[in-house]
Amino acid sequence: MRRIAFALLTPILALGLFAACITEDDDTPVSATPDTSPQPAGDDPLHSIRLDLAERLDIDPLEITMATLRSAGWDGCFGIVRPDVACDQRFVGGVIAELLADDERYRYHLVGAQFFPVSFMDGITVNDGSDVPWEIAPDLAALMAGWARGDLALRLEIEPDEVVIET
């Protein structure tokens, strides 16, 4: 009797697990990645995080400088670990940027077209990540060129897209 009940229960459990991975609106899988409030990074992500920090601290963006910038690789939680939250195991290359304002360091993680204001997230543990293979490493020089474009635009009081970078 127990073998029969188990044999009948196994397909039912498998079907239930499959159904739990599908939303009711469409066939898009539900992500187990925690909500870390990603922000759109725009064309120049370092400029975007500078503006974000200036707004959070209510200071002039020109009072913010770049302290450190380095590549990092993480799982699907992007170096932001929350208790009891599972992360998918994909490996992504990103950037850890630390900005300096009022003698304090503020940390941001950048992944693709998103940034995460790590210094302003409560209840997390921060992971410094792993080395990133060159094939997926972000172009730090291009990121710093965007920072320079945004810096010049702020100083000239124009839009960053009005500054042209020629290589």
JSON list of N, CA and C in Angstrom, two decimals, residues 3 11 16-17 19 22 29 32 43 46 56 66 74 84 87 93 116 120 130-131 133 135 157:
[
{"chain": "A", "resi": 3, "resn": "ARG", "atom": "N", "xyz": [3.91, 1.61, -1.22]},
{"chain": "A", "resi": 3, "resn": "ARG", "atom": "CA", "xyz": [4.56, 1.76, -2.52]},
{"chain": "A", "resi": 3, "resn": "ARG", "atom": "C", "xyz": [3.59, 2.35, -3.54]},
{"chain": "A", "resi": 11, "resn": "PRO", "atom": "N", "xyz": [4.39, 11.65, -9.26]},
{"chain": "A", "resi": 11, "resn": "PRO", "atom": "CA", "xyz": [4.02, 12.48, -10.42]},
{"chain": "A", "resi": 11, "resn": "PRO", "atom": "C", "xyz": [3.24, 13.73, -10.01]},
{"chain": "A", "resi": 16, "resn": "GLY", "atom": "N", "xyz": [3.29, 19.59, -9.51]},
{"chain": "A", "resi": 16, "resn": "GLY", "atom": "CA", "xyz": [3.15, 20.77, -8.65]},
{"chain": "A", "resi": 16, "resn": "GLY", "atom": "C", "xyz": [4.39, 21.65, -8.68]},
{"chain": "A", "resi": 17, "resn": "LEU", "atom": "N", "xyz": [5.57, 21.04, -8.66]},
{"chain": "A", "resi": 17, "resn": "LEU", "atom": "CA", "xyz": [6.81, 21.81, -8.73]},
{"chain": "A", "resi": 17, "resn": "LEU", "atom": "C", "xyz": [6.94, 22.51, -10.07]},
{"chain": "A", "resi": 19, "resn": "ALA", "atom": "N", "xyz": [4.47, 23.46, -12.03]},
{"chain": "A", "resi": 19, "resn": "ALA", "atom": "CA", "xyz": [3.46, 24.53, -12.07]},
{"chain": "A", "resi": 19, "resn": "ALA", "atom": "C", "xyz": [3.89, 25.72, -11.23]},
{"chain": "A", "resi": 22, "resn": "ILE", "atom": "N", "xyz": [5.87, 28.53, -13.10]},
{"chain": "A", "resi": 22, "resn": "ILE", "atom": "CA", "xyz": [5.22, 29.27, -14.17]},
{"chain": "A", "resi": 22, "resn": "ILE", "atom": "C", "xyz": [4.26, 30.28, -13.56]},
{"chain": "A", "resi": 29, "resn": "PRO", "atom": "N", "xyz": [9.29, 31.99, -16.36]},
{"chain": "A", "resi": 29, "resn": "PRO", "atom": "CA", "xyz": [9.61, 31.39, -15.06]},
{"chain": "A", "resi": 29, "resn": "PRO", "atom": "C", "xyz": [9.73, 32.46, -13.98]},
{"chain": "A", "resi": 32, "resn": "ALA", "atom": "N", "xyz": [14.17, 33.21, -8.56]},
{"chain": "A", "resi": 32, "resn": "ALA", "atom": "CA", "xyz": [14.44, 33.10, -7.13]},
{"chain": "A", "resi": 32, "resn": "ALA", "atom": "C", "xyz": [15.44, 34.17, -6.69]},
{"chain": "A", "resi": 43, "resn": "ASP", "atom": "N", "xyz": [23.51, 54.88, -20.37]},
{"chain": "A", "resi": 43, "resn": "ASP", "atom": "CA", "xyz": [24.68, 54.73, -21.23]},
{"chain": "A", "resi": 43, "resn": "ASP", "atom": "C", "xyz": [25.99, 54.78, -20.45]},
{"chain": "A", "resi": 46, "resn": "LEU", "atom": "N", "xyz": [28.58, 54.59, -14.49]},
{"chain": "A", "resi": 46, "resn": "LEU", "atom": "CA", "xyz": [29.26, 55.25, -13.38]},
{"chain": "A", "resi": 46, "resn": "LEU", "atom": "C", "xyz": [28.70, 56.65, -13.15]},
{"chain": "A", "resi": 56, "resn": "ARG", "atom": "N", "xyz": [20.74, 60.67, -3.10]},
{"chain": "A", "resi": 56, "resn": "ARG", "atom": "CA", "xyz": [20.55, 60.05, -1.78]},
{"chain": "A", "resi": 56, "resn": "ARG", "atom": "C", "xyz": [21.14, 60.89, -0.66]},
{"chain": "A", "resi": 66, "resn": "MET", "atom": "N", "xyz": [35.51, 59.05, -7.52]},
{"chain": "A", "resi": 66, "resn": "MET", "atom": "CA", "xyz": [35.67, 57.60, -7.64]},
{"chain": "A", "resi": 66, "resn": "MET", "atom": "C", "xyz": [36.79, 57.18, -6.70]},
{"chain": "A", "resi": 74, "resn": "TRP", "atom": "N", "xyz": [29.92, 37.07, -9.93]},
{"chain": "A", "resi": 74, "resn": "TRP", "atom": "CA", "xyz": [29.01, 36.59, -8.90]},
{"chain": "A", "resi": 74, "resn": "TRP", "atom": "C", "xyz": [28.03, 35.58, -9.48]},
{"chain": "A", "resi": 84, "resn": "ASP", "atom": "N", "xyz": [18.27, 33.21, 3.92]},
{"chain": "A", "resi": 84, "resn": "ASP", "atom": "CA", "xyz": [17.17, 32.36, 3.47]},
{"chain": "A", "resi": 84, "resn": "ASP", "atom": "C", "xyz": [16.67, 32.67, 2.07]},
{"chain": "A", "resi": 87, "resn": "CYS", "atom": "N", "xyz": [19.88, 31.82, -4.64]},
{"chain": "A", "resi": 87, "resn": "CYS", "atom": "CA", "xyz": [20.29, 32.53, -5.85]},
{"chain": "A", "resi": 87, "resn": "CYS", "atom": "C", "xyz": [20.51, 31.53, -6.95]},
{"chain": "A", "resi": 93, "resn": "GLY", "atom": "N", "xyz": [29.62, 38.56, -14.88]},
{"chain": "A", "resi": 93, "resn": "GLY", "atom": "CA", "xyz": [30.69, 39.52, -14.63]},
{"chain": "A", "resi": 93, "resn": "GLY", "atom": "C", "xyz": [30.09, 40.88, -14.38]},
{"chain": "A", "resi": 116, "resn": "PHE", "atom": "N", "xyz": [23.21, 48.41, -8.37]},
{"chain": "A", "resi": 116, "resn": "PHE", "atom": "CA", "xyz": [22.63, 48.07, -7.08]},
{"chain": "A", "resi": 116, "resn": "PHE", "atom": "C", "xyz": [23.30, 48.93, -6.01]},
{"chain": "A", "resi": 120, "resn": "PHE", "atom": "N", "xyz": [23.20, 51.07, 0.67]},
{"chain": "A", "resi": 120, "resn": "PHE", "atom": "CA", "xyz": [21.91, 51.52, 1.19]},
{"chain": "A", "resi": 120, "resn": "PHE", "atom": "C", "xyz": [20.92, 50.38, 1.38]},
{"chain": "A", "resi": 130, "resn": "SER", "atom": "N", "xyz": [34.29, 36.81, -7.33]},
{"chain": "A", "resi": 130, "resn": "SER", "atom": "CA", "xyz": [35.43, 36.04, -7.80]},
{"chain": "A", "resi": 130, "resn": "SER", "atom": "C", "xyz": [36.10, 36.77, -8.95]},
{"chain": "A", "resi": 131, "resn": "ASP", "atom": "N", "xyz": [37.28, 36.29, -9.33]},
{"chain": "A", "resi": 131, "resn": "ASP", "atom": "CA", "xyz": [37.93, 36.82, -10.52]},
{"chain": "A", "resi": 131, "resn": "ASP", "atom": "C", "xyz": [37.04, 36.54, -11.73]},
{"chain": "A", "resi": 133, "resn": "PRO", "atom": "N", "xyz": [36.80, 35.93, -15.82]},
{"chain": "A", "resi": 133, "resn": "PRO", "atom": "CA", "xyz": [37.56, 35.62, -17.02]},
{"chain": "A", "resi": 133, "resn": "PRO", "atom": "C", "xyz": [37.50, 36.80, -18.00]},
{"chain": "A", "resi": 135, "resn": "GLU", "atom": "N", "xyz": [36.99, 37.03, -20.98]},
{"chain": "A", "resi": 135, "resn": "GLU", "atom": "CA", "xyz": [35.93, 36.96, -21.99]},
{"chain": "A", "resi": 135, "resn": "GLU", "atom": "C", "xyz": [34.65, 37.66, -21.55]},
{"chain": "A", "resi": 157, "resn": "GLU", "atom": "N", "xyz": [27.90, 72.08, -17.33]},
{"chain": "A", "resi": 157, "resn": "GLU", "atom": "CA", "xyz": [26.45, 72.21, -17.19]},
{"chain": "A", "resi": 157, "resn": "GLU", "atom": "C", "xyz": [25.73, 71.93, -18.51]}
]
